[in-house]
Amino acid sequence: MNPIIVLGSGLAGYTVVRELRKLNRDIPITLVTRDGGDYYSKPTLSNAFAQHKDAAGLVLTRAADMAQQQNFTLLAHTEVRAINRENKQLDTSAGTLSYDKLVLALGADPIRIPLQGDAADEVLSVNDLDDYAKLREKLNAAKSIAIMGGGLIGCEFANDLAHAGFAVSVIDPGAYPLASLMPEPAGKQLLGPLAKLGVSWHFGTSISRMDKTANGYTLTLADGSSLQADLVLSAVGLRPRIALAQQAGLSVNRGITVNAQLCSSDAHIYALGDCAEIEGKVQPFVLPIMHAGRALARILNGEDTSVIFPVMPVVVKTPAHPVAVSPVARDEIGAWQELAMGNGAKMVFADAANKLRGFVLTGEFVGERNEMAKRLAG
Ligand SMILES: Cc1cc2nc3c(=O)[nH]c(=O)nc-3n(C[C@H](O)[C@H](O)[C@H](O)COP(=O)(O)OP(=O)(O)OC[C@H]3O[C@@H](n4cnc5c(N)ncnc54)[C@H](O)[C@@H]3O)c2cc1C
């Protein structure tokens, strides 16, 4: 019998494997990944520096131990180049593999914004352990860091690195931090507390050039101003890895499109995690991945079930000003309302029928997260 093949050793791939093993010790599983396959928690990448953790220190379980504990065949450092759906085979750097069912847990690629200048290709981004190792190494010789993007990942790195003593500049074309997750009065609450830590904010502009100097970079901004930095970190977003699926003729949109059974347009191929678009939504966060992983394990074990997502607030790791948000879809019709403002913000989003659709809590109000999630669910 051919195995279930899981592509990817991130949270999505490993959640499916672990959950499936809880239900079935015998079903053959092969996990193929182009990285080393070590198990780690990706969210720790953006708050590890101030905790003095290097990349090796973030590994929770070595790949070989995962394979032994969870009884699967591991093909690490193995790139999948193509999916041959007709023969249910994969073309990989380690040869051809046959599958019974295939799970795509391929993650997402950092978006690269094209820059001018002789250092344009020296921008770093951090989306896995190897990236983090590279960042750590470069930070040894750095004092000042420019971060492109004031979204979740940009703000988390800004807090972590400023807390560790670096001079951090955040450059973002929007008007305030976390603009894709929350309304202005809430996002602006982060400005003061992070500035106090040493973050300087540059909104309404972007980096257009990056040139080398004797000991760092000169950054020219679109508004004509310039900045010096020893290191530039891009945190402008992620793009689901859909190329393999697209080349195989699977249905894709922003992500690999799957239904509530996590099944793609091919009945033998499933997808979840950052690469997937589940019933029209890309949700690149830990909690949705864990729910999808549990549901998919049951489905692969033969159960007729679907994923159901509860209210899943996102906690932004900015201890200088903590944030919990239950985001609202961009096309949702309704309005944000301020319930309380002080050393933080408490805001809710209500639809046309005055039904609660989302919330944001920052600073002193963040402790009300569970209560607010209950209100949202009810
Ligand atoms: C810095 C940072 C901080 C974050 N903080 C939070 C947070 O606080 N809260 C939260 O909810 N979420 C957070 N997230 C998001 C969350 O971590 C991700 O949504 C999640 O880890 C994605 O898991 P994944 O398994 O889908 O993808 P990945 O972890 O990217 O795994 C993809 C896997 O696919 C493999 N792969 C890709 N292409 C191929 C190929 N062709 N052949 C073989 N293997 C391949 C890769 O090697 C990798 O093993 C954060 C993300 C980042 C980057």
Coordinates of C-alpha atoms and ligand atoms in Angstrom, one line a residue:
M1 CA 0.0 0.0 0.0
N2 CA 1.4 3.4 -0.9
P3 CA 1.7 5.9 2.0
I4 CA 0.0 9.1 2.8
I5 CA 2.6 11.6 1.8
V6 CA 2.8 14.9 3.8
L7 CA 4.7 17.7 2.1
G8 CA 6.2 20.1 4.6
S9 CA 7.5 19.9 8.2
G10 CA 6.0 23.1 9.6
L11 CA 3.2 23.3 12.0
A12 CA 0.7 22.2 9.4
G13 CA 2.5 19.1 8.3
Y14 CA 3.4 18.0 11.8
T15 CA 0.0 18.7 13.2
V16 CA -1.6 16.3 10.7
V17 CA 1.0 13.6 11.3
R18 CA 0.7 13.8 15.1
E19 CA -3.1 13.9 15.1
L20 CA -3.3 11.0 12.6
R21 CA -1.0 8.9 14.8
K22 CA -3.2 9.5 17.8
L23 CA -6.0 7.8 15.7
N24 CA -4.0 5.2 13.8
R25 CA -0.6 3.8 14.6
D26 CA -0.3 1.7 11.5
I27 CA -1.2 3.7 8.4
P28 CA 2.0 4.3 6.4
I29 CA 3.1 8.0 6.4
T30 CA 6.0 9.6 4.6
L31 CA 6.9 13.2 5.3
V32 CA 8.9 15.0 2.6
T33 CA 10.5 18.4 3.4
R34 CA 13.1 20.5 1.7
D35 CA 14.4 21.8 5.1
G36 CA 15.9 19.7 7.9
G37 CA 12.6 18.7 9.4
D38 CA 13.3 19.8 12.9
Y39 CA 10.2 20.7 14.9
Y40 CA 10.0 24.2 16.2
S41 CA 7.4 26.9 17.0
K42 CA 7.6 29.5 14.2
P43 CA 6.0 32.3 16.3
T44 CA 9.1 32.2 18.5
L45 CA 11.2 33.5 15.6
S46 CA 10.0 37.0 16.3
N47 CA 10.5 37.1 20.1
A48 CA 13.6 34.9 20.5
F49 CA 16.3 37.5 20.3
A50 CA 15.6 39.2 23.6
Q51 CA 15.4 35.7 25.2
H52 CA 19.0 35.0 24.0
K53 CA 17.8 32.1 21.9
D54 CA 19.8 31.0 18.8
A55 CA 18.3 28.8 16.0
A56 CA 19.4 25.5 17.6
G57 CA 17.9 26.6 20.9
L58 CA 14.5 27.0 19.2
V59 CA 14.3 23.4 18.1
L60 CA 11.8 21.5 20.2
T61 CA 12.3 18.0 18.7
R62 CA 14.9 16.9 16.2
A63 CA 13.6 15.6 12.9
A64 CA 14.9 12.0 13.4
D65 CA 13.2 11.9 16.9
M66 CA 9.9 13.1 15.4
A67 CA 10.1 10.3 12.8
Q68 CA 10.8 7.7 15.4
Q69 CA 8.2 8.9 17.9
Q70 CA 5.5 9.4 15.3
N71 CA 6.5 6.3 13.2
F72 CA 6.8 7.9 9.8
T73 CA 9.4 7.8 7.0
L74 CA 11.3 11.0 6.9
L75 CA 12.7 12.5 3.6
A76 CA 14.4 15.7 4.8
H77 CA 16.4 18.0 2.5
T78 CA 14.2 16.7 -0.3
E79 CA 12.6 19.1 -2.7
V80 CA 9.3 18.2 -4.5
R81 CA 9.5 19.4 -8.0
A82 CA 6.2 18.2 -9.5
I83 CA 3.0 16.3 -8.8
N84 CA 1.9 13.8 -11.3
R85 CA -1.7 13.4 -10.5
E86 CA -2.5 10.8 -13.1
N87 CA 0.0 8.3 -11.6
K88 CA -0.3 9.6 -8.1
Q89 CA 3.4 10.2 -8.0
L90 CA 5.8 13.0 -7.0
D91 CA 9.0 14.0 -8.7
T92 CA 11.5 14.8 -6.0
S93 CA 15.2 15.5 -5.6
A94 CA 15.4 12.0 -4.1
G95 CA 13.6 10.3 -7.0
T96 CA 10.0 9.3 -7.7
L97 CA 7.5 8.7 -4.9
S98 CA 4.1 7.2 -5.1
Y99 CA 1.3 8.3 -2.8
D100 CA -2.1 7.0 -1.8
K101 CA -3.2 10.4 -0.5
L102 CA -1.2 13.7 -0.6
V103 CA -1.2 16.5 1.9
L104 CA 0.2 19.8 0.8
A105 CA 1.5 21.8 3.8
L106 CA 4.0 23.9 1.9
G107 CA 3.7 27.2 3.7
A108 CA 4.2 30.6 2.2
D109 CA 7.1 32.7 0.7
P110 CA 8.0 36.1 2.1
I111 CA 7.0 38.9 -0.4
R112 CA 10.0 40.7 -1.8
I113 CA 9.5 44.4 -2.7
P114 CA 11.9 45.3 -5.6
L115 CA 14.3 48.1 -4.5
Q116 CA 16.9 50.1 -6.4
G117 CA 20.5 50.4 -5.2
D118 CA 23.6 48.3 -5.0
A119 CA 22.5 46.5 -1.8
A120 CA 18.9 45.8 -2.8
D121 CA 19.5 42.0 -2.6
E122 CA 20.8 42.2 1.0
V123 CA 17.4 42.6 2.5
L124 CA 16.7 39.8 5.0
S125 CA 13.4 38.2 5.9
V126 CA 12.7 35.6 8.6
N127 CA 10.3 32.8 7.9
D128 CA 12.1 29.7 9.1
L129 CA 14.9 28.5 11.3
D130 CA 17.6 29.0 8.7
D131 CA 16.5 32.6 8.1
Y132 CA 16.6 33.2 11.8
A133 CA 20.2 31.8 12.1
K134 CA 21.3 34.2 9.3
L135 CA 19.6 37.2 11.1
R136 CA 21.3 36.2 14.4
E137 CA 24.7 36.1 12.7
K138 CA 24.2 39.5 11.1
L139 CA 22.9 41.1 14.3
N140 CA 26.3 40.4 16.0
A141 CA 27.7 43.2 14.0
A142 CA 24.7 45.5 14.0
K143 CA 23.4 48.4 16.1
S144 CA 20.6 49.8 14.0
I145 CA 17.9 47.9 12.1
A146 CA 15.3 49.1 9.6
I147 CA 12.2 47.0 9.4
M148 CA 10.0 47.2 6.2
G149 CA 6.4 46.8 7.3
G150 CA 4.6 47.7 10.5
G151 CA 2.2 44.7 10.5
L152 CA 2.2 41.8 13.0
I153 CA 5.6 40.4 12.2
G154 CA 7.2 43.9 11.8
C155 CA 5.9 45.1 15.1
E156 CA 6.9 41.9 16.9
F157 CA 10.5 42.1 15.6
A158 CA 10.5 45.8 16.4
N159 CA 9.5 45.1 20.0
D160 CA 12.0 42.2 20.4
L161 CA 15.0 44.0 18.9
A162 CA 14.4 47.3 20.5
H163 CA 14.0 45.6 23.8
A164 CA 17.4 43.9 23.2
G165 CA 18.9 47.4 22.7
F166 CA 19.0 47.9 18.9
A167 CA 17.9 51.2 17.4
V168 CA 14.9 50.2 15.3
S169 CA 13.2 52.1 12.5
V170 CA 9.9 50.8 11.1
I171 CA 9.0 52.0 7.6
D172 CA 5.4 51.4 6.3
P173 CA 3.3 53.1 3.6
G174 CA 0.2 52.9 5.8
A175 CA -0.8 55.4 8.4
Y176 CA -0.3 53.4 11.7
P177 CA 0.9 50.0 13.0
L178 CA -1.1 46.8 12.5
A179 CA -3.3 48.5 9.9
S180 CA -4.5 45.3 8.2
L181 CA -5.7 43.9 11.5
M182 CA -7.3 46.8 13.3
P183 CA -8.7 50.4 13.0
E184 CA -6.6 53.5 13.5
P185 CA -7.4 54.4 17.1
A186 CA -6.4 50.9 18.3
G187 CA -3.3 50.6 16.1
K188 CA -2.0 54.0 17.2
Q189 CA -1.9 52.8 20.8
L190 CA 1.3 51.0 19.9
L191 CA 3.2 54.1 18.8
G192 CA 4.1 55.6 22.2
P193 CA 5.0 52.4 24.1
L194 CA 7.3 51.1 21.3
A195 CA 8.8 54.5 20.7
K196 CA 9.7 54.5 24.4
L197 CA 11.6 51.3 23.8
G198 CA 13.6 52.9 21.0
V199 CA 11.5 52.4 17.8
S200 CA 11.3 55.3 15.4
W201 CA 8.2 55.1 13.1
H202 CA 8.1 56.2 9.4
F203 CA 4.6 56.0 8.1
G204 CA 3.2 57.0 4.8
T205 CA 6.4 56.1 2.9
S206 CA 8.5 53.1 1.9
I207 CA 12.2 52.3 1.1
S208 CA 12.9 52.9 -2.6
R209 CA 16.8 52.5 -2.6
M210 CA 19.3 50.6 -0.5
D211 CA 23.0 51.4 -1.0
K212 CA 26.1 50.1 0.7
T213 CA 28.2 52.5 2.9
A214 CA 31.5 51.7 4.6
N215 CA 29.7 50.0 7.5
G216 CA 26.1 49.6 6.7
Y217 CA 23.4 50.9 4.4
T218 CA 21.9 54.2 3.3
L219 CA 18.2 53.8 2.7
T220 CA 16.4 56.4 0.5
L221 CA 12.7 56.7 1.2
A222 CA 10.0 57.5 -1.3
D223 CA 9.3 60.8 0.5
G224 CA 12.9 61.9 -0.3
S225 CA 14.3 61.4 3.3
S226 CA 17.0 59.0 4.1
L227 CA 18.1 56.7 6.9
Q228 CA 21.2 54.8 8.0
A229 CA 20.9 51.2 9.1
D230 CA 23.2 48.3 9.7
L231 CA 20.6 45.7 8.6
V232 CA 17.3 45.7 6.8
L233 CA 14.6 43.2 7.6
S234 CA 11.6 42.9 5.4
A235 CA 8.2 42.0 7.0
V236 CA 5.8 43.0 4.3
G237 CA 3.7 39.8 4.1
L238 CA 3.7 36.3 2.8
R239 CA 2.4 34.7 -0.4
P240 CA 1.0 31.2 -0.2
R241 CA 3.2 28.6 -2.1
I242 CA 0.8 27.6 -4.8
A243 CA 3.2 26.9 -7.7
L244 CA 3.4 23.1 -7.3
A245 CA -0.4 22.8 -7.1
Q246 CA -0.9 25.2 -10.0
Q247 CA 1.5 23.3 -12.3
A248 CA -0.4 20.1 -11.4
G249 CA -3.6 21.7 -12.6
L250 CA -5.2 22.0 -9.1
S251 CA -7.6 24.8 -8.5
V252 CA -5.8 27.8 -6.9
N253 CA -6.8 31.3 -6.0
R254 CA -4.7 33.3 -3.4
G255 CA -3.9 29.9 -1.8
I256 CA -4.5 26.3 -2.9
T257 CA -8.3 26.1 -2.8
V258 CA -9.8 23.5 -0.5
N259 CA -13.3 22.8 0.9
A260 CA -14.3 22.3 4.5
Q261 CA -13.0 18.7 4.2
L262 CA -9.6 20.3 3.4
C263 CA -9.8 18.5 0.0
S264 CA -8.5 20.2 -3.2
S265 CA -10.0 19.9 -6.7
D266 CA -8.4 16.4 -6.7
A267 CA -10.1 14.0 -4.4
H268 CA -6.7 12.5 -3.4
I269 CA -5.0 15.8 -2.5
Y270 CA -5.5 17.9 0.6
A271 CA -4.0 21.2 1.7
L272 CA -3.8 23.2 4.9
G273 CA -1.6 25.8 6.6
D274 CA -0.2 29.0 5.1
C275 CA -0.4 27.5 1.5
A276 CA -4.1 26.8 1.7
E277 CA -7.3 28.8 1.1
I278 CA -10.0 27.0 3.1
E279 CA -13.5 27.9 1.9
G280 CA -12.2 31.2 0.5
K281 CA -10.0 32.2 3.5
V282 CA -6.3 32.2 3.9
Q283 CA -5.6 32.1 7.7
P284 CA -1.9 32.1 8.3
F285 CA -2.0 31.7 12.0
V286 CA -1.4 28.9 14.5
L287 CA -4.9 28.2 15.8
P288 CA -6.6 27.8 12.4
I289 CA -3.8 25.4 11.4
M290 CA -4.2 23.3 14.5
H291 CA -8.0 23.1 13.9
A292 CA -7.5 22.2 10.3
G293 CA -4.8 19.6 11.1
R294 CA -7.0 17.8 13.6
A295 CA -9.9 17.7 11.2
L296 CA -7.7 16.5 8.4
A297 CA -6.3 13.7 10.5
R298 CA -9.8 12.4 11.1
I299 CA -10.7 12.7 7.4
L300 CA -7.5 10.8 6.4
N301 CA -8.5 8.1 9.0
G302 CA -11.8 7.6 7.1
E303 CA -14.2 9.8 9.1
D304 CA -16.8 11.9 7.3
T305 CA -16.2 15.3 9.0
S306 CA -15.3 18.9 8.3
V307 CA -13.2 21.6 9.9
I308 CA -15.2 24.0 12.1
F309 CA -13.3 27.1 13.2
P310 CA -14.3 28.7 16.5
V311 CA -13.4 32.3 17.4
M312 CA -9.6 32.4 17.2
P313 CA -8.2 35.7 18.5
V314 CA -4.6 36.5 17.3
V315 CA -2.3 37.6 20.1
V316 CA 0.4 40.0 18.9
K317 CA 3.7 39.5 20.8
T318 CA 4.4 43.1 21.6
P319 CA 4.9 43.1 25.3
A320 CA 5.5 46.9 25.3
H321 CA 1.8 47.2 24.4
P322 CA 0.1 43.8 24.2
V323 CA -2.6 43.2 21.6
A324 CA -5.3 40.6 21.0
V325 CA -7.5 40.8 17.9
S326 CA -10.2 38.9 16.3
P327 CA -9.8 40.2 12.7
V328 CA -12.6 41.1 10.4
A329 CA -12.7 40.1 6.7
R330 CA -11.9 43.0 4.4
D331 CA -15.3 42.8 2.7
E332 CA -17.3 42.6 5.9
I333 CA -19.9 45.4 6.0
G334 CA -20.2 47.2 9.3
A335 CA -18.4 49.6 11.5
W336 CA -15.8 49.7 14.4
Q337 CA -17.1 51.1 17.7
E338 CA -14.9 52.3 20.5
L339 CA -16.0 50.8 23.8
A340 CA -13.2 52.1 26.0
M341 CA -9.9 54.0 25.5
G342 CA -7.3 54.6 28.1
N343 CA -3.9 52.9 28.4
G344 CA -5.1 50.8 25.5
A345 CA -8.1 50.4 23.3
K346 CA -11.2 48.2 23.4
M347 CA -13.1 48.2 20.1
V348 CA -15.6 45.9 18.5
F349 CA -16.8 45.6 14.9
A350 CA -20.6 45.2 14.5
D351 CA -22.3 44.3 11.2
A352 CA -25.4 46.0 9.8
A353 CA -27.6 44.0 12.1
N354 CA -25.5 45.1 15.0
K355 CA -24.1 41.6 15.4
L356 CA -20.5 41.4 16.8
R357 CA -18.0 40.3 14.1
G358 CA -14.6 41.1 15.5
F359 CA -12.8 42.9 18.3
V360 CA -9.5 44.4 19.2
L361 CA -8.1 44.8 22.7
T362 CA -4.8 46.5 23.5
G363 CA -2.9 47.5 26.5
E364 CA -4.9 47.4 29.8
F365 CA -7.9 45.7 28.0
V366 CA -6.1 42.7 26.7
G367 CA -7.0 40.6 29.7
E368 CA -10.7 40.6 28.5
R369 CA -9.8 38.4 25.5
N370 CA -11.6 35.2 26.6
E371 CA -14.7 37.1 27.7
M372 CA -14.8 39.0 24.4
A373 CA -14.3 35.7 22.4
K374 CA -17.3 34.3 24.2
R375 CA -19.4 37.3 23.3
L376 CA -18.3 36.9 19.7
A377 CA -19.1 33.2 19.6
G378 CA -22.5 33.7 21.1
Ligands
LIG1 C1 8.1 35.6 12.5 C2 6.7 35.0 12.5 C3 5.9 35.1 13.7 C4 4.7 34.6 13.8 N1 3.9 34.7 14.9 C5 2.7 34.2 15.0 C6 1.9 34.3 16.2 O1 2.4 35.0 17.2 N2 0.7 33.7 16.3 C7 0.2 33.0 15.2 O2 -0.9 32.5 15.3 N3 0.9 32.9 14.0 C8 2.1 33.5 13.9 N4 2.9 33.3 12.8 C9 2.3 32.5 11.7 C10 2.5 31.0 11.9 O3 3.7 30.7 12.5 C11 2.4 30.3 10.6 O4 1.1 30.5 10.1 C12 2.7 28.8 10.6 O5 3.8 28.4 11.4 C13 2.8 28.2 9.2 O6 3.0 26.8 9.2 P1 3.0 26.0 7.8 O7 3.3 24.6 8.3 O8 1.7 26.3 7.1 O9 4.2 26.6 7.0 P2 5.8 26.5 7.2 O10 6.1 26.4 8.6 O11 6.4 27.5 6.3 O12 6.2 25.1 6.6 C14 6.2 24.8 5.2 C15 7.0 23.6 4.9 O13 7.0 23.2 3.6 C16 8.3 22.8 3.1 N5 8.3 23.0 1.7 C17 7.9 24.1 0.9 N6 8.1 23.8 -0.4 C18 8.5 22.6 -0.5 C19 8.9 21.7 -1.6 N7 8.7 22.1 -2.9 N8 9.3 20.5 -1.4 C20 9.4 20.0 -0.1 N9 9.1 20.8 1.0 C21 8.7 22.0 0.8 C22 9.2 23.7 3.9 O14 10.5 23.2 3.9 C23 8.5 23.7 5.3 O15 8.9 22.6 6.0 C24 4.1 33.9 12.7 C25 4.9 33.7 11.5 C26 6.2 34.3 11.4 C27 7.0 34.1 10.1

